Amino acid sequence: METVITADYDELSRLSAKKVAEYIKPDTLICFAAGDTPLGMFKELVAMQSRKEIDLSAAWYAGLDEWVGLGPQDEGSCIKVMTEAFYGPARIPKERIRVFDGLDPDMDRQCREMECWISSRGGIGFTLLGIGMNGHIGFNEPGTPETPGCFTVALDDTTKSVSQKYFGKVLPVTTGITIGWQSLYEARTVVLMASGAGKAPIVRESLKGPSSVDVPASLFQKHDDVTFMLDKAAAALL
Ligand code: F6R
């Protein structure tokens, strides 16, 4: 387990993008979290591509999660965030991206299709995850099951209240769909990011506490190739 502590959010974004760039290889399956933390890193990646340092369109992509009931038009949906912050500016061809459709009435089908997308590419090669305020990873909430593959989950109260920052209003979201942590754990390389003083207590639990499903980020402590990328504020309690 490696821990990188940066001076601030800008340096976190730059160094994380540099790390990601090492893994953007033709036909590697990449899984990025949405959320606020990676937004600066996405900008850096797009800038690296415009300087012709990397080719982001050569990889495959799997969307980590989605709010059930939200679609591409909805402010704060993972697909809208990722399209505006990354898939669009990076000009990733549509056929290289698979995301959960949060509007599909058949979530089991969404899970099956994502599992098939992942397994037919030999599993996830690289994943970059954000640590939630409750230690969640994707929508693997505290107490997350050991179930392999993808699943829907009743959202934790913390996730529901934090979610309002993405929507710009109160939305009664109750359920998420996510790639399960077991599939993420099978990735060859895992990066977990956190930024800001608000994350410091859960970062401490994730790195220094017991490895437990109660704090899903802590499950990655034992991964063979995991890096926690933190800015100074998020790392303050380590
Ligand atoms: C988003 C996701 C979430 C976030 C986490 C941190 O796709 O999977 O697990 O990564 O909630 O969110 P931010 O970065 O907004 O603090």
GROMACS .gro file of N, CA, C and O in nm, residues 15 17 28 76-77 106 117 120 130 138 176 178 181 190 196 199 205 227:
model
   72
   15LEU      N    1  -0.071   1.495  -0.999
   15LEU     CA    2  -0.001   1.368  -0.974
   15LEU      C    3  -0.091   1.248  -1.001
   15LEU      O    4  -0.045   1.145  -1.050
   17ALA      N    5  -0.329   1.239  -1.227
   17ALA     CA    6  -0.337   1.225  -1.372
   17ALA      C    7  -0.211   1.157  -1.426
   17ALA      O    8  -0.219   1.072  -1.516
   28THR      N    9  -0.694  -0.153  -2.234
   28THR     CA   10  -0.711  -0.170  -2.089
   28THR      C   11  -0.851  -0.121  -2.052
   28THR      O   12  -0.897  -0.020  -2.104
   76GLY      N   13  -2.624   1.613  -1.193
   76GLY     CA   14  -2.568   1.532  -1.084
   76GLY      C   15  -2.567   1.383  -1.111
   76GLY      O   16  -2.508   1.307  -1.032
   77SER      N   17  -2.631   1.338  -1.221
   77SER     CA   18  -2.621   1.193  -1.250
   77SER      C   19  -2.475   1.163  -1.285
   77SER      O   20  -2.403   1.249  -1.338
  106ASP      N   21  -3.528  -0.230  -1.554
  106ASP     CA   22  -3.472  -0.362  -1.523
  106ASP      C   23  -3.326  -0.349  -1.477
  106ASP      O   24  -3.233  -0.354  -1.559
  117TRP      N   25  -1.964  -0.679  -1.987
  117TRP     CA   26  -1.868  -0.581  -2.042
  117TRP      C   27  -1.731  -0.597  -1.974
  117TRP      O   28  -1.627  -0.596  -2.039
  120SER      N   29  -1.575  -0.962  -2.049
  120SER     CA   30  -1.529  -0.983  -2.187
  120SER      C   31  -1.403  -0.900  -2.218
  120SER      O   32  -1.342  -0.919  -2.322
  130GLY      N   33  -1.315   0.731  -0.556
  130GLY     CA   34  -1.320   0.837  -0.456
  130GLY      C   35  -1.367   0.777  -0.324
  130GLY      O   36  -1.444   0.682  -0.323
  138GLY      N   37  -1.765   0.378  -0.480
  138GLY     CA   38  -1.881   0.363  -0.568
  138GLY      C   39  -2.003   0.370  -0.478
  138GLY      O   40  -2.008   0.452  -0.386
  176GLY      N   41  -2.890   0.303  -0.534
  176GLY     CA   42  -2.780   0.317  -0.630
  176GLY      C   43  -2.754   0.184  -0.698
  176GLY      O   44  -2.794   0.078  -0.647
  178THR      N   45  -2.417  -0.022  -0.868
  178THR     CA   46  -2.272  -0.007  -0.861
  178THR      C   47  -2.198  -0.133  -0.905
  178THR      O   48  -2.253  -0.244  -0.895
  181TRP      N   49  -1.745  -0.416  -0.492
  181TRP     CA   50  -1.604  -0.398  -0.454
  181TRP      C   51  -1.518  -0.518  -0.490
  181TRP      O   52  -1.399  -0.505  -0.513
  190VAL      N   53  -0.519  -0.012  -0.829
  190VAL     CA   54  -0.627   0.067  -0.769
  190VAL      C   55  -0.570   0.196  -0.712
  190VAL      O   56  -0.468   0.194  -0.642
  196GLY      N   57  -0.951   1.737   0.099
  196GLY     CA   58  -1.023   1.827   0.190
  196GLY      C   59  -1.031   1.776   0.332
  196GLY      O   60  -1.034   1.656   0.358
  199LYS      N   61  -1.278   1.512   0.479
  199LYS     CA   62  -1.255   1.368   0.458
  199LYS      C   63  -1.152   1.312   0.557
  199LYS      O   64  -1.132   1.190   0.561
  205GLU      N   65  -0.972   0.635   0.913
  205GLU     CA   66  -1.034   0.502   0.933
  205GLU      C   67  -1.002   0.408   0.816
  205GLU      O   68  -0.978   0.289   0.835
  227THR      N   69  -0.275   0.260  -0.432
  227THR     CA   70  -0.218   0.388  -0.389
  227THR      C   71  -0.330   0.477  -0.338
  227THR      O   72  -0.432   0.494  -0.407
   0.00000   0.00000   0.00000
